[in-house]
mmCIF file of C-alpha atoms in Angstrom:
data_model
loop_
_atom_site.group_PDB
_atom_site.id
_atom_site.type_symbol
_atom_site.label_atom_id
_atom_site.label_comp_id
_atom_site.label_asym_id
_atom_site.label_seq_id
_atom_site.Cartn_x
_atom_site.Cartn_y
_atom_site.Cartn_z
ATOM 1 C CA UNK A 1 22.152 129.051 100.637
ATOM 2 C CA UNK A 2 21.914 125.468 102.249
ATOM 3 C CA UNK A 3 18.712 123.626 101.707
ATOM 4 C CA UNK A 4 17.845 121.019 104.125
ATOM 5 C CA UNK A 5 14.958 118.028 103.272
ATOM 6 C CA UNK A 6 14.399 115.836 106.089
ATOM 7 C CA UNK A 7 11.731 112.706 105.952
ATOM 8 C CA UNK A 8 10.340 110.270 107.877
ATOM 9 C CA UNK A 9 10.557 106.814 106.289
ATOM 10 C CA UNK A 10 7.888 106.383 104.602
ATOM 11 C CA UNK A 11 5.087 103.618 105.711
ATOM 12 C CA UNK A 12 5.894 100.631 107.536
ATOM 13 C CA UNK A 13 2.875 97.846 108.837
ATOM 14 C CA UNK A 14 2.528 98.530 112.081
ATOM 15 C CA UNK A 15 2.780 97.461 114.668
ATOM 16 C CA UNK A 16 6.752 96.651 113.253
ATOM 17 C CA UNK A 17 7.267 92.279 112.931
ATOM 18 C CA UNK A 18 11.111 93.576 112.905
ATOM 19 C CA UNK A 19 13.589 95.710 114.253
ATOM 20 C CA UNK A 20 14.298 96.551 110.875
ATOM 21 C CA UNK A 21 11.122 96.511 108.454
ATOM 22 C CA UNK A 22 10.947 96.682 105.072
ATOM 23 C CA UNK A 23 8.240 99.161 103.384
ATOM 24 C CA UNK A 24 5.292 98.397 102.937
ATOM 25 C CA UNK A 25 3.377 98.621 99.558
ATOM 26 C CA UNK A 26 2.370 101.978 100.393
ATOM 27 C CA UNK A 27 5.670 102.981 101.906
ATOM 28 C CA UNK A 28 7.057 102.063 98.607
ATOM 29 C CA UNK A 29 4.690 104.280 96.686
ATOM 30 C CA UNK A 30 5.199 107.014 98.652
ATOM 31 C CA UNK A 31 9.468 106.707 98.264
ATOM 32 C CA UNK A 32 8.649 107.064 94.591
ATOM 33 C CA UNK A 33 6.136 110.271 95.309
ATOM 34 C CA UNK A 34 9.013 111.592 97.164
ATOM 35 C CA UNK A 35 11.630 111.254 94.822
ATOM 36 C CA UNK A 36 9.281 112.903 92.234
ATOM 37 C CA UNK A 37 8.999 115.698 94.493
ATOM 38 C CA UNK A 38 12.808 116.460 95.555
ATOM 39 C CA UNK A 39 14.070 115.181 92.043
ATOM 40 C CA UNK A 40 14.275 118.713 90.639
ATOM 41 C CA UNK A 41 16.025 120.347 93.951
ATOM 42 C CA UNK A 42 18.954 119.353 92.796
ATOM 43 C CA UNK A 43 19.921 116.808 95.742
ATOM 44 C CA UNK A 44 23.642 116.898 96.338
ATOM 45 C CA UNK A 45 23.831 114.679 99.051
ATOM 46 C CA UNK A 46 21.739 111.406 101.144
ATOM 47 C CA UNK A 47 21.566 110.524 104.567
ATOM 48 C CA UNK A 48 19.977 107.601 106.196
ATOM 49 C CA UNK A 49 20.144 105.588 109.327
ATOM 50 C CA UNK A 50 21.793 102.234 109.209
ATOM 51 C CA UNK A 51 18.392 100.946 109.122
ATOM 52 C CA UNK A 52 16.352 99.231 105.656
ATOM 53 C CA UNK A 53 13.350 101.583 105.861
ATOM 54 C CA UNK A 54 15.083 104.817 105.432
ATOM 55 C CA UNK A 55 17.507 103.236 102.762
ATOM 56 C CA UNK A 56 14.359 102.450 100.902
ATOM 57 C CA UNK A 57 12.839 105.536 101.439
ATOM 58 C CA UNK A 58 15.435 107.484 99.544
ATOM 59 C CA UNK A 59 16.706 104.712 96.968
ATOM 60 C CA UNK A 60 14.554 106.547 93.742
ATOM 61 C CA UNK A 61 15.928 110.118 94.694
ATOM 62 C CA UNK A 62 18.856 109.018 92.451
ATOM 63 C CA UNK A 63 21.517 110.230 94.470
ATOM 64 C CA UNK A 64 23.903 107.481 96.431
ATOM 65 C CA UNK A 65 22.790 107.323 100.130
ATOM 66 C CA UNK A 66 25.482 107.164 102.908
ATOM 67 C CA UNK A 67 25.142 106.479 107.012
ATOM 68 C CA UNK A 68 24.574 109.902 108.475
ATOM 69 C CA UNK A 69 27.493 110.412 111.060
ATOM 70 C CA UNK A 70 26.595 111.806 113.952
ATOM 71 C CA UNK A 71 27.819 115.023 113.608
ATOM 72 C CA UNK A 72 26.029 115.858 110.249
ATOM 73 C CA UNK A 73 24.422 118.634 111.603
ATOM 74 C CA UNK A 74 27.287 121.298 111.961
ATOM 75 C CA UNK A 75 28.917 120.171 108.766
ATOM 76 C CA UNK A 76 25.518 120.312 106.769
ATOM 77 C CA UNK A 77 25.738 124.471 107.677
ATOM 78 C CA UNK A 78 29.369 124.307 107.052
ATOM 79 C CA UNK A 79 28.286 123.334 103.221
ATOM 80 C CA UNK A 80 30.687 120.111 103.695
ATOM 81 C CA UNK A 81 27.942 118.470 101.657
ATOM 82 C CA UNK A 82 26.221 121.032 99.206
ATOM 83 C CA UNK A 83 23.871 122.647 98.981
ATOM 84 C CA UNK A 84 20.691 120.674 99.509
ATOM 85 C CA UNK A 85 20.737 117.704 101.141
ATOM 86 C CA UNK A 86 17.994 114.701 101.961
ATOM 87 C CA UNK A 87 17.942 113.315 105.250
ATOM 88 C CA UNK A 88 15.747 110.276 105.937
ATOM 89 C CA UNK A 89 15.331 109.260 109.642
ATOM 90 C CA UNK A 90 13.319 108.345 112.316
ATOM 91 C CA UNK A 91 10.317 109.942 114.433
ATOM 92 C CA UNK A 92 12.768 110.785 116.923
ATOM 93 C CA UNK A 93 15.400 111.365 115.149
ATOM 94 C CA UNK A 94 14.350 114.027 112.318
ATOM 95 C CA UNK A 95 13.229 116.666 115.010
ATOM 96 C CA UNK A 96 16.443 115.916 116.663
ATOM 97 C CA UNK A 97 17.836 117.191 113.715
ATOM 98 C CA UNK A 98 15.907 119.905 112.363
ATOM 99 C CA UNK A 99 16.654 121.312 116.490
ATOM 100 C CA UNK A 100 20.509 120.960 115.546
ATOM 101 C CA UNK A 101 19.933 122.840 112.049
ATOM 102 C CA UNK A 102 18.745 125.770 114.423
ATOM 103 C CA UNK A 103 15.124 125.388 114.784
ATOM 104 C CA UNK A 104 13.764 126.731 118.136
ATOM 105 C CA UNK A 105 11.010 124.290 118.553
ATOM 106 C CA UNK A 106 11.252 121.243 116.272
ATOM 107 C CA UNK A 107 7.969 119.065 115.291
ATOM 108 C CA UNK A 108 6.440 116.007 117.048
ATOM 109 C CA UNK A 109 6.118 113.194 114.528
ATOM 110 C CA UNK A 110 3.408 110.646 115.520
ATOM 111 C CA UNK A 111 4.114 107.143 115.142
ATOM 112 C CA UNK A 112 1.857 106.469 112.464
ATOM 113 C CA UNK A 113 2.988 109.907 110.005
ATOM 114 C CA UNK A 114 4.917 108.947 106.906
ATOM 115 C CA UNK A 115 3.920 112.096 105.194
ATOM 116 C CA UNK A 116 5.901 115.114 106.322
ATOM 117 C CA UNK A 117 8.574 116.616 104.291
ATOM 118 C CA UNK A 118 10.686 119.024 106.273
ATOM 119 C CA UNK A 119 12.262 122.243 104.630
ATOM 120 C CA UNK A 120 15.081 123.793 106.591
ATOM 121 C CA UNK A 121 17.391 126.544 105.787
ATOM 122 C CA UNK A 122 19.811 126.212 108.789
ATOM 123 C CA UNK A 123 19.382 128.926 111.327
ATOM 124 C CA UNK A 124 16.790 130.829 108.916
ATOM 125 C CA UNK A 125 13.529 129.354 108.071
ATOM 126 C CA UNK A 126 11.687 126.231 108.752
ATOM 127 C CA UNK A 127 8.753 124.933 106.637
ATOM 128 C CA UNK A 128 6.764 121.682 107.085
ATOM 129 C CA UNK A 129 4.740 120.443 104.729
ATOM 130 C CA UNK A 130 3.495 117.201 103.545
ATOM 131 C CA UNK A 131 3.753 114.891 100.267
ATOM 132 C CA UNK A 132 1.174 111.984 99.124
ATOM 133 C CA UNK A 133 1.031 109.157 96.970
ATOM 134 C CA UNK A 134 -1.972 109.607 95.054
ATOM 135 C CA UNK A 135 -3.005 112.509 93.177
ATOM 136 C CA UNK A 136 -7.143 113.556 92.815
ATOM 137 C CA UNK A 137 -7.333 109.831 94.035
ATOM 138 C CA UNK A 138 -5.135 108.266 91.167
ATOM 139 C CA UNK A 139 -2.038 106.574 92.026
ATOM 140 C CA UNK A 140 1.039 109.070 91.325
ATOM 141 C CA UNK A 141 2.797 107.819 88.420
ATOM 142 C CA UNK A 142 6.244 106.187 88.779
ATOM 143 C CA UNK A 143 9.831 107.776 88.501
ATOM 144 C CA UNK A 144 10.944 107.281 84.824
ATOM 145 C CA UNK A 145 14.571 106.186 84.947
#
């Protein structure tokens, strides 16, 4: 069975000083809450946009990132890559996705949500949830190498 995780990066400051932002502190802290999180799913392959913020986003996961092409989609349910794979994008750009991976009616992602995490098992189930950087208030510790 093919596992699909698709993010948002995680926080820029907004409104953007770029076209291509770094993270911000929180951003950062919340790339190392999601690598704690997908760590033991057993990642076989990382997608990003050409862009720095996504890179980042997915640079503790542990798994080499590469450029999604544009046809990832169809070759993600062919298993070309595994069987689960990350996907870091944009607010348009992960529903675009997740509607390619078979999902009748994809999510909105507001400009200022970092937090979703997106499980999809192409042309099955769809499950959104979120992920945070602090625990009970506390900072969430950082990935051990």
């Amino acid at each position: 069975m093919i596992t699909v995780l698709l993010v948002r990066h995680a926080d820029i400051d907004l409104p953007p000083t770029s076209a291509d932002p770094p993270l911000n502190a929180t951003g950062r802290a919340r790339a190392e809450a999601l690598a704690r999180m997908v760590g033991p799913a057993g990642v076989t392959a990382v997608f990003t946009s050409t862009l720095t913020r996504t890179k980042q986003t997915v640079a503790s996961v542990g798994v080499a990132s590469r450029v999604m092409p544009g046809d990832v989609a169809p070759r993600i349910i062919a298993g070309e890559f595994g069987d689960v794979v990350l996907i870091a994008g944009h607010s348009n750009t992960v529903p675009e996705i997740i509607a390619e991976l078979g999902v009748a009616t994809p999510p909105v992602i507001g400009e200022t949500e970092f937090d979703n995490l997106f499980l999809v098992i192409p042309g099955a189930a769809y499950l959104p949830l979120k992920y945070a950087t602090e625990i009970r208030g506390a900072p969430c510790p950082p990935v051990a190498d």
